[in-house]
XYZ file of C-alpha atoms in Angstrom:
359
model
C -5.365 -23.688 13.102
C -1.899 -22.420 12.188
C -0.514 -19.664 14.371
C -0.814 -16.222 12.839
C 2.540 -14.721 11.843
C 3.757 -11.657 13.718
C 4.989 -8.723 11.649
C 6.416 -5.242 12.151
C 6.408 -2.059 10.093
C 9.474 0.120 9.593
C 8.292 3.611 8.735
C 5.606 5.916 10.043
C 5.078 8.321 7.171
C 2.103 9.302 5.050
C 1.755 6.016 3.177
C 1.914 3.935 6.353
C -0.762 6.042 8.020
C -3.122 6.430 5.065
C -2.665 3.136 3.197
C -0.785 0.421 5.058
C -2.609 0.623 8.381
C -6.153 0.802 6.886
C -5.399 -1.945 4.342
C -3.821 -4.179 6.969
C -6.919 -3.639 9.111
C -8.984 -5.245 6.324
C -7.036 -8.501 6.713
C -6.212 -8.318 10.436
C -7.394 -11.907 10.975
C -4.369 -13.157 9.023
C -1.530 -11.817 11.200
C -0.499 -9.976 14.375
C 0.962 -6.487 14.029
C 3.495 -6.448 16.846
C 5.428 -3.223 16.289
C 5.782 -0.010 14.299
C 9.231 1.554 14.141
C 10.422 4.987 13.098
C 13.653 6.926 13.394
C 12.107 9.266 15.965
C 9.910 8.562 18.967
C 7.386 11.231 17.947
C 6.868 9.790 14.495
C 6.558 6.216 15.745
C 4.016 7.176 18.404
C 1.946 9.065 15.817
C 1.575 5.976 13.641
C 0.984 3.652 16.595
C -1.816 5.897 17.826
C -3.631 5.368 14.511
C -2.845 1.642 14.392
C -4.136 0.970 17.914
C -7.703 1.508 16.680
C -7.306 -1.749 14.751
C -4.373 -3.418 16.525
C -4.642 -2.634 20.275
C -1.511 -4.619 21.196
C 0.883 -2.952 18.725
C 4.110 -1.697 20.284
C 6.060 1.475 19.565
C 9.755 1.285 18.622
C 12.203 3.967 17.512
C 15.882 4.658 16.929
C 18.726 2.164 16.760
C 17.701 0.449 19.991
C 14.162 -0.114 18.731
C 15.413 -1.442 15.400
C 17.756 -3.880 17.133
C 14.891 -5.091 19.295
C 12.776 -5.878 16.221
C 15.651 -7.697 14.514
C 16.390 -9.743 17.642
C 12.739 -10.587 18.311
C 12.330 -14.159 17.053
C 8.544 -13.893 17.233
C 8.565 -11.317 14.412
C 9.021 -13.203 11.136
C 8.097 -10.532 8.586
C 8.800 -6.808 8.282
C 7.234 -4.204 6.001
C 9.853 -1.603 5.026
C 8.180 1.684 4.095
C 11.004 4.217 4.133
C 12.705 6.721 1.843
C 13.954 5.080 -1.358
C 17.632 5.784 -0.737
C 17.730 3.901 2.599
C 15.308 1.040 1.959
C 17.777 -1.422 0.460
C 20.316 -1.067 3.288
C 17.535 -1.509 5.834
C 16.105 -4.517 4.006
C 19.512 -6.203 3.863
C 19.996 -5.644 7.590
C 16.651 -7.350 8.271
C 17.346 -10.211 5.863
C 20.662 -10.864 7.612
C 18.649 -11.027 10.822
C 16.465 -13.772 9.361
C 13.364 -11.663 8.646
C 11.167 -11.940 5.568
C 10.902 -8.478 3.985
C 8.268 -6.656 1.953
C 9.929 -3.450 0.798
C 8.111 -0.534 -0.781
C 8.920 0.382 -4.378
C 11.078 1.447 -6.082
C 13.316 -1.586 -5.639
C 16.288 0.748 -5.154
C 17.381 4.324 -5.786
C 19.616 3.300 -8.707
C 20.402 0.360 -10.953
C 23.836 0.025 -9.347
C 22.192 -0.448 -5.973
C 19.838 -3.039 -7.501
C 22.761 -5.094 -8.786
C 24.439 -4.994 -5.373
C 21.166 -6.032 -3.725
C 20.601 -8.955 -6.083
C 24.168 -10.175 -5.581
C 23.685 -10.000 -1.819
C 20.346 -11.815 -1.938
C 21.545 -14.538 -4.298
C 24.425 -15.263 -1.910
C 21.896 -16.712 0.559
C 21.582 -19.723 -1.748
C 25.212 -20.673 -1.230
C 26.083 -19.351 2.213
C 22.988 -19.975 4.317
C 20.533 -22.831 4.870
C 17.784 -20.195 5.220
C 16.814 -17.835 2.420
C 14.191 -15.340 3.605
C 11.669 -13.872 1.196
C 12.568 -10.436 -0.199
C 9.556 -8.887 -1.878
C 8.832 -5.505 -3.446
C 5.392 -3.968 -2.918
C 4.365 -3.297 -6.513
C 0.617 -3.078 -5.904
C -0.297 -2.455 -9.566
C 0.544 -6.097 -10.340
C -2.180 -7.052 -7.858
C -4.939 -4.730 -9.071
C -7.910 -6.904 -10.189
C -8.269 -4.757 -13.322
C -4.829 -5.758 -14.561
C -5.047 -9.344 -13.289
C -8.260 -9.805 -15.276
C -6.752 -7.777 -18.115
C -3.989 -10.336 -18.617
C -6.724 -12.891 -19.373
C -8.380 -10.545 -21.874
C -5.099 -10.101 -23.745
C -5.833 -13.403 -25.505
C -8.814 -11.675 -27.153
C -6.788 -9.038 -28.995
C -4.772 -11.447 -31.140
C -1.229 -10.635 -32.178
C -0.019 -7.461 -30.494
C 0.607 -4.495 -32.803
C 1.285 -1.499 -30.549
C 0.774 -0.096 -27.068
C 0.420 3.332 -25.486
C 0.922 4.399 -21.881
C -0.098 7.960 -21.048
C 0.238 9.280 -17.506
C -0.558 12.795 -16.316
C -0.290 13.444 -12.577
C -0.619 16.790 -10.763
C 2.243 16.745 -8.259
C 2.106 20.092 -6.440
C 1.964 21.586 -2.965
C -1.553 20.212 -2.430
C -0.211 16.663 -2.701
C 0.916 15.159 0.635
C 3.877 13.561 -1.142
C 5.150 16.819 -2.651
C 6.998 17.832 0.514
C 8.781 14.494 1.032
C 12.373 15.620 0.662
C 13.807 12.300 -0.519
C 11.723 12.396 -3.715
C 13.381 15.731 -4.530
C 16.875 14.478 -3.720
C 17.358 11.307 -5.741
C 17.904 10.833 -9.472
C 14.653 10.537 -11.391
C 12.489 12.098 -8.680
C 8.747 11.584 -9.082
C 9.161 10.180 -12.599
C 11.158 7.229 -11.275
C 9.111 6.823 -8.102
C 5.810 6.611 -10.009
C 7.090 5.266 -13.303
C 7.874 1.786 -11.986
C 4.111 1.290 -11.482
C 3.332 1.918 -15.134
C 6.160 -0.274 -16.413
C 5.007 -3.048 -14.068
C 1.597 -2.998 -15.764
C 3.149 -3.098 -19.235
C 5.301 -6.106 -18.347
C 2.376 -7.856 -16.648
C -0.076 -7.376 -19.527
C 2.289 -8.212 -22.368
C 4.251 -10.930 -20.606
C 7.331 -9.468 -22.286
C 10.524 -7.809 -21.185
C 11.533 -4.406 -22.526
C 14.702 -4.681 -24.609
C 15.492 -1.052 -25.534
C 14.218 2.505 -25.121
C 14.749 5.923 -26.629
C 13.560 8.815 -24.482
C 13.440 12.593 -24.303
C 13.047 14.331 -20.961
C 12.311 17.897 -19.906
C 12.209 19.983 -16.746
C 9.658 22.810 -16.896
C 8.248 23.061 -13.366
C 11.247 24.053 -11.242
C 9.313 23.258 -8.045
C 9.755 19.606 -8.980
C 12.966 17.594 -9.324
C 14.197 16.885 -12.840
C 12.755 15.579 -15.014
C 9.060 16.423 -14.767
C 8.230 14.963 -18.189
C 9.430 11.972 -20.180
C 8.440 10.669 -23.617
C 9.869 7.321 -24.644
C 9.667 4.837 -27.481
C 9.817 1.265 -26.165
C 10.782 -1.985 -27.875
C 9.591 -5.302 -26.437
C 11.355 -8.634 -26.842
C 8.488 -9.904 -29.036
C 9.193 -7.162 -31.590
C 6.231 -4.995 -30.656
C 6.837 -1.315 -29.969
C 4.935 1.440 -28.226
C 5.147 4.733 -26.380
C 5.388 5.773 -22.745
C 4.559 9.370 -21.811
C 4.569 10.610 -18.224
C 4.066 14.175 -16.945
C 4.145 14.853 -13.204
C 3.535 18.612 -13.529
C 0.080 18.204 -15.102
C -3.032 20.004 -13.854
C -5.337 16.992 -14.096
C -5.088 13.249 -13.498
C -4.987 10.716 -16.310
C -3.701 7.115 -16.179
C -4.157 5.297 -19.465
C -2.923 2.021 -20.967
C -3.986 0.831 -24.438
C -2.830 -2.326 -26.218
C -3.739 -2.714 -29.889
C -3.970 -6.165 -31.479
C -4.957 -7.534 -34.865
C -8.339 -8.715 -33.521
C -9.206 -6.183 -30.792
C -7.924 -3.371 -28.584
C -7.755 -3.462 -24.786
C -7.828 -0.230 -22.798
C -7.463 0.669 -19.112
C -8.238 4.077 -17.648
C -8.572 5.425 -14.127
C -12.079 6.597 -13.303
C -13.736 7.954 -10.176
C -17.101 6.512 -9.136
C -19.048 7.306 -5.981
C -16.085 9.165 -4.510
C -13.538 6.376 -5.019
C -11.070 5.612 -7.791
C -10.929 2.465 -9.859
C -10.114 1.200 -13.331
C -12.458 1.084 -16.310
C -11.379 -1.792 -18.560
C -12.728 -1.792 -22.118
C -12.339 -4.356 -24.885
C -12.972 -2.934 -28.367
C -13.655 -5.726 -30.871
C -13.343 -5.859 -34.662
C -17.122 -5.736 -35.188
C -17.293 -2.249 -33.695
C -18.657 -3.456 -30.358
C -17.157 -2.973 -26.908
C -17.407 -4.503 -23.457
C -16.481 -2.702 -20.235
C -15.752 -3.697 -16.642
C -15.051 -1.520 -13.608
C -12.711 -2.542 -10.773
C -12.185 -0.442 -7.610
C -8.602 -0.023 -6.392
C -7.553 -2.902 -4.115
C -3.972 -3.716 -5.105
C -2.349 -2.701 -1.812
C -4.612 -5.045 0.147
C -3.985 -7.899 -2.281
C -0.182 -7.550 -2.215
C -0.132 -7.429 1.602
C -2.365 -10.490 1.741
C -0.023 -12.298 -0.667
C 3.096 -11.474 1.355
C 1.494 -12.612 4.600
C 0.343 -15.824 2.937
C 3.866 -16.414 1.590
C 5.600 -15.991 4.938
C 2.919 -18.090 6.649
C 3.482 -20.932 4.183
C 7.262 -20.646 4.485
C 6.984 -20.926 8.263
C 4.384 -23.698 8.214
C 6.320 -25.851 5.749
C 9.652 -25.004 7.376
C 10.946 -24.779 3.814
C 14.038 -22.588 3.928
C 13.938 -22.019 0.176
C 10.223 -21.240 -0.139
C 9.590 -19.106 -3.226
C 7.456 -16.002 -3.005
C 4.582 -15.439 -5.422
C 6.363 -14.342 -8.650
C 4.596 -10.961 -8.945
C 5.989 -9.817 -5.608
C 9.634 -10.872 -5.865
C 12.491 -8.395 -5.570
C 13.644 -9.380 -9.061
C 10.366 -8.217 -10.591
C 10.667 -4.840 -8.904
C 14.299 -4.624 -10.039
C 13.311 -5.252 -13.654
C 10.753 -2.435 -13.529
C 13.464 -0.113 -12.262
C 15.895 -1.201 -14.983
C 13.489 0.053 -17.657
C 13.102 3.473 -16.000
C 16.853 3.683 -15.484
C 17.403 3.117 -19.223
C 14.816 5.787 -20.062
C 16.461 8.342 -17.793
C 19.867 7.530 -19.274
C 18.496 7.937 -22.785
C 16.921 11.256 -21.806
C 20.262 12.524 -20.528
C 21.794 11.468 -23.863
C 19.142 13.315 -25.922
C 17.208 10.282 -27.072
C 20.057 7.872 -27.771
C 18.847 4.278 -27.978
C 19.675 2.482 -24.706
C 19.520 -1.262 -24.103
C 17.706 -2.227 -20.907
C 19.961 -4.025 -18.440
C 19.072 -7.723 -18.205
C 18.621 -8.889 -14.624
């Protein structure tokens, strides 16, 4: 049996404690969690205390000394970077230089300029180094079974006519993420942070890139960073158009995707069953009938499993140019961000049509 890869986590915040550690526990037979790092000792120890229930041998690291120890530890081959958006890219590049495979949380960067710098840096590995580590972005929506199965159902709708994405999320003081200062301090705020998820689904389902957008933004709830609402018309490369509406100051939750074709319509909507959330997928056919399927949330587990499988294969094959599963690559995450960046630019320019940067 192949040796299980050893990994570390950088970050000890809410998402690490409530999502990463429990989801990693579900697949703990696939890897060894060697260390959890945070900027402060207190934060790192808090996360390690939770992780030890599932990973008794996990070590605690903090500060510059702890980070250096992780980078210099040859037994650690993969690192999960779960930090504030404005520092993730710099941290990921530091780890990549140290020869670590990286799975970085979304968004891919805090700005499109940073994305372009990151891609230039990463592409340089092909010409300057015999080893090109995997750089992945954790876009879990691309791994949700509802959307994976949905891509297969797209063949049923015939030629695409239109699509609609409607998102209403109540971001307020009762949300654990409301008080995270970095989301209030970078351009796009919650709209950008969440919006990449919804664009990822659109690109996955349609198999198309977004070519141009025209958006209007507003800022009504002053407790949230601007904007708190965006409404955008979207043009795809196949000529199909649709709308994207996101409100983060809503009072109720709604996540809705609908793709209309000449033969049928495919719809996805978040639904809560037996205390847990999942996706209701419905295919409406031309004869007035419909079929529905329900899929519980499991995208985070699936993306983590994919990353661990990728780094295991790269190590086993000793292939220094091993390619990550396409859905998890940094480039895919960058392309999601490019669409949101164009929308935000258009919003600032009062709806002016903006071409999406090709990456």
